[in-house]
Amino acid sequence: MDKINLLIIVNIISLFISLFLAFFLITLRTKYKISNSLFAVFLILNAIDISEPLFNTVFEGISNLGMFRTTFAFLQIPVFYLYIISVCYSDFKLKPKYLLHLLPFLIVNLVLLPRFYTVDAGSKMSFIQDRQNMIEFQFIHVLIHLQIVAYIINVFKVLRKSKKLYLENYAGKNINAYNWLFQFTVILTILYVVALLKNMLKFSEYPHISEGLKISIWISSLFIFCWYLFKALNNPDLFRNMDSKLMLVSELVSTEKKGKPLISIEKEYNEELLRLKQYMIEEKPFLNPSLTIQDISSEIGIPTRELSVLINHRLGQHFYDFVNTYRIESAMEILKDVTKRKVTILEILYEVGFNSKSSFNTAFKKHTGNTPTRYRKNM
């Protein structure tokens, strides 16, 4: 089997899996239709991007369709960016303003219009052969680099803010879910960097290295997409129920500095703190694995904004850690109880409000310096 046939076979397999996953996401019945659809579009765009060997086999020669196919690369990262926003915020909706993300794609095609799309086959061939000296290709090369850098930075900003909002307002879901979404973005960023390197080598003295990188990217991306989809389908509620209108505590504090402080009198602050701690001890709301700061706010009569500043700013800890402190204290009491030696660690973590062993172990070790098992043995 020669190299070209192997390349086409790998390409066909890659295309099939990408399109199959996209079809699966589009047809999957779920309340998170927008997120799934956006990721499906991302997979389809990826399939279009990697279809070059098969496309060149079916359509011989240089054509407008072939060039148009390559410009779809300018849609990949914007769609991924929108997908990340849709995953992080439950109130995400597609709006007309998001059409602005089409601008690079449209600009590139307009740039190619005069000297490629509207000329004869011979002129197209000359244009491609002399592409390194063509201002259009230089512009496209710079634009794709700038686009990837800008969008990747913004994706990480969205993820960073989402995590902070989660920690400041929620204490129920497994924060580890954020980690694999972050990991996926990091890996995707690495793939984009490798792809850019591949494109540079394609027009250098080492085109064979470019071909090797191309196949590596195809295979790696398929494994990564399959891994991510498996994780996503097993964690469908990642960052769900988080309203995009939520403000970070730092923003709330900054806003209040311009007017009257939220807790302007120390006496009022102490009274609210006492009420909060009394409620946590007597009512044990932390046993609810889906507890939110809004739940506590409605129960003790302190506005959510004030309560958020009270916990996240005044106490100097995230709401997530604040609630977990009570959960760990409760777990420690159970672990100390000799009459409950037969109660397993798994049973204890669910009893005190955690919903995963990893998050419980992490929080417990952070609070005590020991694992739950070692802590019990030392009692």
CSV table of C-alpha atoms in Angstrom, one decimal:
chain,number,residue,atom,x,y,z
A,1,MET,CA,0.0,0.0,0.0
A,2,ASP,CA,1.6,3.3,-1.1
A,3,LYS,CA,1.7,6.5,1.0
A,4,ILE,CA,-1.1,8.2,-0.9
A,5,ASN,CA,-3.5,5.4,-0.5
A,6,LEU,CA,-2.7,5.2,3.2
A,7,LEU,CA,-3.3,8.9,3.6
A,8,ILE,CA,-6.7,8.7,1.9
A,9,ILE,CA,-7.7,5.7,4.0
A,10,VAL,CA,-6.8,7.6,7.2
A,11,ASN,CA,-8.6,10.6,5.9
A,12,ILE,CA,-11.8,8.7,5.1
A,13,ILE,CA,-11.8,7.1,8.6
A,14,SER,CA,-11.2,10.5,10.2
A,15,LEU,CA,-14.0,12.1,8.2
A,16,PHE,CA,-16.4,9.2,8.9
A,17,ILE,CA,-15.9,9.4,12.7
A,18,SER,CA,-16.1,13.2,12.8
A,19,LEU,CA,-19.3,13.2,10.8
A,20,PHE,CA,-20.8,10.3,12.7
A,21,LEU,CA,-20.1,12.1,16.0
A,22,ALA,CA,-21.7,15.3,14.6
A,23,PHE,CA,-24.8,13.4,13.5
A,24,PHE,CA,-25.1,11.7,16.9
A,25,LEU,CA,-24.9,15.1,18.7
A,26,ILE,CA,-27.5,16.7,16.4
A,27,THR,CA,-30.0,13.9,16.7
A,28,LEU,CA,-29.4,13.3,20.5
A,29,ARG,CA,-32.5,14.2,22.5
A,30,THR,CA,-31.4,16.6,25.2
A,31,LYS,CA,-32.3,19.9,26.8
A,32,TYR,CA,-28.8,21.2,25.9
A,33,LYS,CA,-29.5,21.3,22.2
A,34,ILE,CA,-27.6,24.5,21.4
A,35,SER,CA,-24.4,23.3,23.0
A,36,ASN,CA,-24.6,19.9,21.2
A,37,SER,CA,-25.4,21.6,17.9
A,38,LEU,CA,-22.5,24.0,18.2
A,39,PHE,CA,-20.1,21.2,19.0
A,40,ALA,CA,-21.5,19.2,16.1
A,41,VAL,CA,-20.9,22.2,13.8
A,42,PHE,CA,-17.3,22.3,15.1
A,43,LEU,CA,-16.8,18.6,14.2
A,44,ILE,CA,-18.3,19.2,10.7
A,45,LEU,CA,-15.9,22.1,10.2
A,46,ASN,CA,-13.1,20.0,11.4
A,47,ALA,CA,-14.1,17.3,8.9
A,48,ILE,CA,-14.2,19.9,6.1
A,49,ASP,CA,-10.7,21.1,7.1
A,50,ILE,CA,-9.1,17.7,7.1
A,51,SER,CA,-10.8,16.5,3.9
A,52,GLU,CA,-8.1,17.8,1.5
A,53,PRO,CA,-6.7,14.5,0.4
A,54,LEU,CA,-10.1,13.0,-0.4
A,55,PHE,CA,-11.3,16.3,-2.0
A,56,ASN,CA,-8.2,16.4,-4.3
A,57,THR,CA,-8.9,12.8,-5.3
A,58,VAL,CA,-12.5,13.6,-6.2
A,59,PHE,CA,-11.9,17.1,-7.7
A,60,GLU,CA,-8.8,17.2,-9.7
A,61,GLY,CA,-7.0,20.5,-10.3
A,62,ILE,CA,-7.4,23.9,-8.6
A,63,SER,CA,-10.9,25.2,-8.2
A,64,ASN,CA,-13.0,27.8,-6.5
A,65,LEU,CA,-14.7,25.1,-4.4
A,66,GLY,CA,-11.3,23.8,-3.2
A,67,MET,CA,-10.2,27.3,-2.1
A,68,PHE,CA,-13.6,28.0,-0.5
A,69,ARG,CA,-13.2,24.7,1.4
A,70,THR,CA,-9.9,25.9,3.0
A,71,THR,CA,-11.4,29.2,4.2
A,72,PHE,CA,-13.8,27.2,6.5
A,73,ALA,CA,-10.8,27.0,8.8
A,74,PHE,CA,-11.8,30.6,9.8
A,75,LEU,CA,-15.0,29.3,11.3
A,76,GLN,CA,-13.7,26.6,13.5
A,77,ILE,CA,-12.3,28.5,16.5
A,78,PRO,CA,-15.2,31.0,16.6
A,79,VAL,CA,-17.7,28.1,16.8
A,80,PHE,CA,-15.6,26.5,19.5
A,81,TYR,CA,-15.7,29.8,21.4
A,82,LEU,CA,-19.5,30.0,21.2
A,83,TYR,CA,-19.7,26.4,22.3
A,84,ILE,CA,-17.6,27.1,25.4
A,85,ILE,CA,-19.9,30.0,26.3
A,86,SER,CA,-23.0,27.9,25.7
A,87,VAL,CA,-21.6,25.2,28.1
A,88,CYS,CA,-20.7,27.6,30.8
A,89,TYR,CA,-24.0,29.6,30.9
A,90,SER,CA,-27.5,28.2,31.1
A,91,ASP,CA,-29.1,31.3,29.6
A,92,PHE,CA,-27.0,31.3,26.4
A,93,LYS,CA,-28.9,32.0,23.2
A,94,LEU,CA,-27.8,32.5,19.7
A,95,LYS,CA,-28.1,36.2,18.9
A,96,PRO,CA,-27.6,38.3,15.7
A,97,LYS,CA,-24.5,39.9,17.3
A,98,TYR,CA,-22.7,36.5,17.0
A,99,LEU,CA,-22.8,36.9,13.2
A,100,LEU,CA,-19.8,39.2,13.7
A,101,HIS,CA,-17.7,36.1,14.2
A,102,LEU,CA,-18.2,35.4,10.5
A,103,LEU,CA,-16.2,38.5,9.6
A,104,PRO,CA,-12.8,36.9,9.2
A,105,PHE,CA,-14.3,34.2,7.0
A,106,LEU,CA,-16.1,36.7,4.8
A,107,ILE,CA,-13.1,39.1,4.6
A,108,VAL,CA,-10.8,36.3,3.5
A,109,ASN,CA,-13.2,35.2,0.7
A,110,LEU,CA,-13.6,38.9,-0.4
A,111,VAL,CA,-9.8,39.2,-0.5
A,112,LEU,CA,-9.6,36.2,-2.8
A,113,LEU,CA,-12.4,37.4,-5.1
A,114,PRO,CA,-10.4,39.6,-7.5
A,115,ARG,CA,-7.4,37.5,-8.2
A,116,PHE,CA,-8.7,33.9,-7.7
A,117,TYR,CA,-12.4,33.3,-7.6
A,118,THR,CA,-13.1,35.5,-10.7
A,119,VAL,CA,-10.2,34.5,-13.0
A,120,ASP,CA,-9.6,31.6,-15.4
A,121,ALA,CA,-7.9,28.2,-14.5
A,122,GLY,CA,-4.5,29.3,-15.8
A,123,SER,CA,-4.5,32.5,-13.6
A,124,LYS,CA,-5.6,30.4,-10.6
A,125,MET,CA,-2.6,28.1,-11.2
A,126,SER,CA,-0.2,31.0,-11.4
A,127,PHE,CA,-1.7,32.5,-8.2
A,128,ILE,CA,-1.2,29.2,-6.3
A,129,GLN,CA,2.3,28.6,-7.6
A,130,ASP,CA,3.4,32.1,-6.6
A,131,ARG,CA,1.4,32.1,-3.4
A,132,GLN,CA,4.3,32.9,-1.2
A,133,ASN,CA,4.7,36.3,-2.9
A,134,MET,CA,0.9,37.0,-3.0
A,135,ILE,CA,-0.2,39.7,-0.6
A,136,GLU,CA,-3.5,37.8,-0.2
A,137,PHE,CA,-1.9,34.7,1.1
A,138,GLN,CA,0.4,36.7,3.4
A,139,PHE,CA,-2.7,38.5,4.8
A,140,ILE,CA,-4.6,35.2,5.3
A,141,HIS,CA,-1.6,33.7,7.0
A,142,VAL,CA,-1.3,36.6,9.5
A,143,LEU,CA,-5.1,36.7,10.0
A,144,ILE,CA,-5.5,33.0,10.9
A,145,HIS,CA,-2.7,33.3,13.4
A,146,LEU,CA,-4.2,36.4,15.0
A,147,GLN,CA,-7.6,34.8,15.1
A,148,ILE,CA,-6.5,31.7,16.8
A,149,VAL,CA,-4.5,33.6,19.4
A,150,ALA,CA,-7.3,36.0,20.1
A,151,TYR,CA,-10.0,33.4,20.4
A,152,ILE,CA,-7.9,31.0,22.5
A,153,ILE,CA,-7.2,33.8,25.0
A,154,ASN,CA,-10.9,34.6,25.2
A,155,VAL,CA,-11.8,31.0,25.7
A,156,PHE,CA,-9.5,30.8,28.7
A,157,LYS,CA,-10.9,34.0,30.0
A,158,VAL,CA,-14.4,32.6,29.8
A,159,LEU,CA,-13.4,29.4,31.6
A,160,ARG,CA,-11.5,31.3,34.3
A,161,LYS,CA,-14.4,33.6,35.0
A,162,SER,CA,-16.9,30.7,34.9
A,163,LYS,CA,-14.9,28.8,37.5
A,164,LYS,CA,-14.7,31.8,39.8
A,165,LEU,CA,-18.4,32.3,39.5
A,166,TYR,CA,-19.1,28.7,40.2
A,167,LEU,CA,-16.9,28.7,43.3
A,168,GLU,CA,-18.5,31.9,44.5
A,169,ASN,CA,-22.1,30.8,44.0
A,170,TYR,CA,-22.3,27.0,44.0
A,171,ALA,CA,-21.3,24.1,46.3
A,172,GLY,CA,-23.0,21.1,44.7
A,173,LYS,CA,-21.5,19.9,41.5
A,174,ASN,CA,-18.1,18.4,41.0
A,175,ILE,CA,-15.6,21.2,40.3
A,176,ASN,CA,-13.3,18.6,38.7
A,177,ALA,CA,-15.6,18.7,35.7
A,178,TYR,CA,-14.1,22.1,35.0
A,179,ASN,CA,-10.6,20.6,34.9
A,180,TRP,CA,-11.3,18.3,32.0
A,181,LEU,CA,-13.0,21.1,30.0
A,182,PHE,CA,-9.9,23.2,30.7
A,183,GLN,CA,-7.7,20.2,29.7
A,184,PHE,CA,-9.6,19.8,26.4
A,185,THR,CA,-9.0,23.4,25.6
A,186,VAL,CA,-5.3,23.2,26.3
A,187,ILE,CA,-5.0,20.1,24.1
A,188,LEU,CA,-6.9,21.8,21.4
A,189,THR,CA,-4.6,24.8,21.6
A,190,ILE,CA,-1.6,22.5,21.2
A,191,LEU,CA,-3.2,20.9,18.2
A,192,TYR,CA,-3.7,24.4,16.6
A,193,VAL,CA,-0.1,25.3,17.3
A,194,VAL,CA,1.0,22.0,15.7
A,195,ALA,CA,-1.3,22.7,12.7
A,196,LEU,CA,0.3,26.1,12.2
A,197,LEU,CA,3.7,24.6,12.4
A,198,LYS,CA,2.5,22.0,9.8
A,199,ASN,CA,1.4,24.8,7.5
A,200,MET,CA,4.7,26.6,7.7
A,201,LEU,CA,6.7,23.4,7.0
A,202,LYS,CA,4.4,22.6,4.0
A,203,PHE,CA,6.1,25.4,2.1
A,204,SER,CA,9.6,24.8,3.4
A,205,GLU,CA,12.3,22.4,2.6
A,206,TYR,CA,10.7,19.8,4.8
A,207,PRO,CA,7.2,19.0,3.3
A,208,HIS,CA,7.5,15.4,4.4
A,209,ILE,CA,7.5,16.5,8.0
A,210,SER,CA,4.3,18.5,7.3
A,211,GLU,CA,2.6,15.4,6.0
A,212,GLY,CA,3.6,13.4,9.1
A,213,LEU,CA,2.2,16.1,11.3
A,214,LYS,CA,-1.0,16.2,9.3
A,215,ILE,CA,-1.7,12.5,9.9
A,216,SER,CA,-0.7,12.9,13.6
A,217,ILE,CA,-3.2,15.8,14.0
A,218,TRP,CA,-6.0,13.8,12.4
A,219,ILE,CA,-5.5,10.8,14.6
A,220,SER,CA,-4.9,12.8,17.8
A,221,SER,CA,-8.0,15.0,17.2
A,222,LEU,CA,-10.2,12.0,16.7
A,223,PHE,CA,-9.1,10.4,20.0
A,224,ILE,CA,-9.4,13.8,21.8
A,225,PHE,CA,-12.9,14.4,20.4
A,226,CYS,CA,-14.1,10.9,21.4
A,227,TRP,CA,-12.6,11.3,24.8
A,228,TYR,CA,-14.3,14.7,25.3
A,229,LEU,CA,-17.7,13.6,24.1
A,230,PHE,CA,-17.5,10.6,26.4
A,231,LYS,CA,-16.8,12.9,29.3
A,232,ALA,CA,-19.4,15.4,28.2
A,233,LEU,CA,-22.2,12.9,27.9
A,234,ASN,CA,-21.3,11.5,31.4
A,235,ASN,CA,-21.2,15.0,32.8
A,236,PRO,CA,-24.1,16.8,31.1
A,237,ASP,CA,-24.6,19.3,33.8
A,238,LEU,CA,-21.1,20.9,33.6
A,239,PHE,CA,-21.5,24.5,34.9
A,240,ARG,CA,-25.2,24.3,34.2
A,241,ASN,CA,-27.7,26.7,35.9
A,242,MET,CA,-25.1,29.5,36.0
A,243,ASP,CA,-26.6,32.7,34.9
A,244,SER,CA,-24.4,34.9,32.7
A,245,LYS,CA,-25.7,37.9,34.6
A,246,LEU,CA,-24.0,36.8,37.7
A,247,MET,CA,-21.2,39.2,38.8
A,248,LEU,CA,-17.9,38.3,40.4
A,249,VAL,CA,-17.5,39.4,43.9
A,250,SER,CA,-14.6,41.6,42.9
A,251,GLU,CA,-16.9,43.4,40.5
A,252,LEU,CA,-19.6,43.7,43.2
A,253,VAL,CA,-17.1,45.2,45.6
A,254,SER,CA,-15.8,47.6,42.9
A,255,THR,CA,-19.3,48.7,42.1
A,256,GLU,CA,-20.2,49.3,45.7
A,257,LYS,CA,-17.1,51.4,46.3
A,258,LYS,CA,-18.7,54.0,44.0
A,259,GLY,CA,-21.7,54.3,46.3
A,260,LYS,CA,-22.8,53.1,49.7
A,261,PRO,CA,-21.0,49.9,50.8
A,262,LEU,CA,-23.0,46.7,51.0
A,263,ILE,CA,-22.1,46.2,54.6
A,264,SER,CA,-21.3,49.7,55.8
A,265,ILE,CA,-21.6,49.2,59.5
A,266,GLU,CA,-19.4,46.6,61.3
A,267,LYS,CA,-22.3,45.8,63.7
A,268,GLU,CA,-24.5,44.9,60.8
A,269,TYR,CA,-21.8,42.7,59.3
A,270,ASN,CA,-21.3,40.8,62.6
A,271,GLU,CA,-25.1,40.3,62.9
A,272,GLU,CA,-25.3,38.9,59.4
A,273,LEU,CA,-22.3,36.7,59.9
A,274,LEU,CA,-23.8,35.3,63.2
A,275,ARG,CA,-27.1,34.7,61.5
A,276,LEU,CA,-25.3,32.8,58.7
A,277,LYS,CA,-23.2,30.6,60.9
A,278,GLN,CA,-26.2,29.9,63.2
A,279,TYR,CA,-28.2,28.8,60.2
A,280,MET,CA,-25.4,26.6,58.9
A,281,ILE,CA,-25.0,24.8,62.3
A,282,GLU,CA,-28.7,24.4,63.2
A,283,GLU,CA,-30.3,23.7,59.8
A,284,LYS,CA,-27.3,22.0,58.1
A,285,PRO,CA,-28.1,23.2,54.6
A,286,PHE,CA,-24.7,21.9,53.5
A,287,LEU,CA,-26.2,18.4,53.5
A,288,ASN,CA,-27.9,19.3,50.3
A,289,PRO,CA,-25.5,18.3,47.5
A,290,SER,CA,-27.0,21.0,45.1
A,291,LEU,CA,-26.8,23.9,47.6
A,292,THR,CA,-26.4,27.4,46.0
A,293,ILE,CA,-25.8,30.8,47.6
A,294,GLN,CA,-29.3,31.8,46.4
A,295,ASP,CA,-30.8,29.0,48.5
A,296,ILE,CA,-29.2,30.3,51.7
A,297,SER,CA,-30.0,33.8,50.8
A,298,SER,CA,-33.7,33.1,50.6
A,299,GLU,CA,-33.7,31.2,53.9
A,300,ILE,CA,-31.9,33.7,56.1
A,301,GLY,CA,-33.2,36.9,54.5
A,302,ILE,CA,-29.9,38.3,53.3
A,303,PRO,CA,-29.8,39.6,49.7
A,304,THR,CA,-27.7,37.4,47.5
A,305,ARG,CA,-25.3,40.2,46.6
A,306,GLU,CA,-24.7,41.0,50.3
A,307,LEU,CA,-24.3,37.3,51.2
A,308,SER,CA,-21.9,36.8,48.3
A,309,VAL,CA,-19.7,39.7,49.5
A,310,LEU,CA,-20.0,38.5,53.1
A,311,ILE,CA,-18.7,35.0,52.3
A,312,ASN,CA,-16.4,35.5,49.3
A,313,HIS,CA,-15.0,38.9,50.3
A,314,ARG,CA,-15.4,39.4,54.0
A,315,LEU,CA,-14.6,35.8,55.1
A,316,GLY,CA,-12.0,35.5,52.4
A,317,GLN,CA,-13.1,32.2,51.0
A,318,HIS,CA,-15.2,31.0,48.1
A,319,PHE,CA,-18.8,29.9,48.8
A,320,TYR,CA,-17.7,26.5,47.5
A,321,ASP,CA,-15.0,26.2,50.2
A,322,PHE,CA,-17.2,27.8,52.9
A,323,VAL,CA,-19.9,25.1,52.5
A,324,ASN,CA,-17.3,22.3,52.1
A,325,THR,CA,-15.8,23.3,55.5
A,326,TYR,CA,-19.1,22.4,57.2
A,327,ARG,CA,-19.3,19.2,55.2
A,328,ILE,CA,-15.8,18.2,56.2
A,329,GLU,CA,-16.4,19.0,59.8
A,330,SER,CA,-19.5,16.8,59.7
A,331,ALA,CA,-17.6,14.0,58.1
A,332,MET,CA,-14.9,14.3,60.7
A,333,GLU,CA,-17.4,13.8,63.4
A,334,ILE,CA,-18.7,10.6,61.8
A,335,LEU,CA,-15.1,9.3,61.3
A,336,LYS,CA,-14.4,9.9,65.0
A,337,ASP,CA,-17.5,8.0,66.1
A,338,VAL,CA,-16.4,4.5,67.0
A,339,THR,CA,-20.0,3.3,66.7
A,340,LYS,CA,-19.9,4.1,63.0
A,341,ARG,CA,-16.7,2.3,62.1
A,342,LYS,CA,-18.7,0.1,59.6
A,343,VAL,CA,-19.9,3.1,57.7
A,344,THR,CA,-17.8,3.4,54.5
A,345,ILE,CA,-16.1,6.5,53.3
A,346,LEU,CA,-18.4,6.5,50.2
A,347,GLU,CA,-21.5,6.5,52.4
A,348,ILE,CA,-20.1,9.3,54.6
A,349,LEU,CA,-19.3,11.6,51.7
A,350,TYR,CA,-22.8,11.2,50.3
A,351,GLU,CA,-24.3,11.7,53.8
A,352,VAL,CA,-22.5,15.0,54.3
A,353,GLY,CA,-23.4,16.5,50.9
A,354,PHE,CA,-20.6,15.6,48.5
A,355,ASN,CA,-21.4,13.9,45.3
A,356,SER,CA,-18.0,12.4,44.2
A,357,LYS,CA,-15.2,10.7,46.0
A,358,SER,CA,-12.5,12.8,44.3
A,359,SER,CA,-14.0,16.1,45.4
A,360,PHE,CA,-14.5,14.8,48.9
A,361,ASN,CA,-10.9,13.5,49.2
A,362,THR,CA,-9.5,16.8,47.8
A,363,ALA,CA,-11.6,18.9,50.2
A,364,PHE,CA,-10.8,16.7,53.2
A,365,LYS,CA,-7.1,16.7,52.6
A,366,LYS,CA,-7.2,20.5,52.1
A,367,HIS,CA,-9.0,20.9,55.4
A,368,THR,CA,-7.2,18.3,57.5
A,369,GLY,CA,-3.9,17.5,55.7
A,370,ASN,CA,-4.9,13.8,55.7
A,371,THR,CA,-7.0,11.5,53.6
A,372,PRO,CA,-10.3,10.3,55.2
A,373,THR,CA,-9.0,6.8,55.5
A,374,ARG,CA,-5.8,7.9,57.3
A,375,TYR,CA,-7.7,10.3,59.5
A,376,ARG,CA,-10.0,7.5,60.6
A,377,LYS,CA,-7.0,5.2,61.4
A,378,ASN,CA,-5.4,7.9,63.5
A,379,MET,CA,-8.5,8.3,65.7
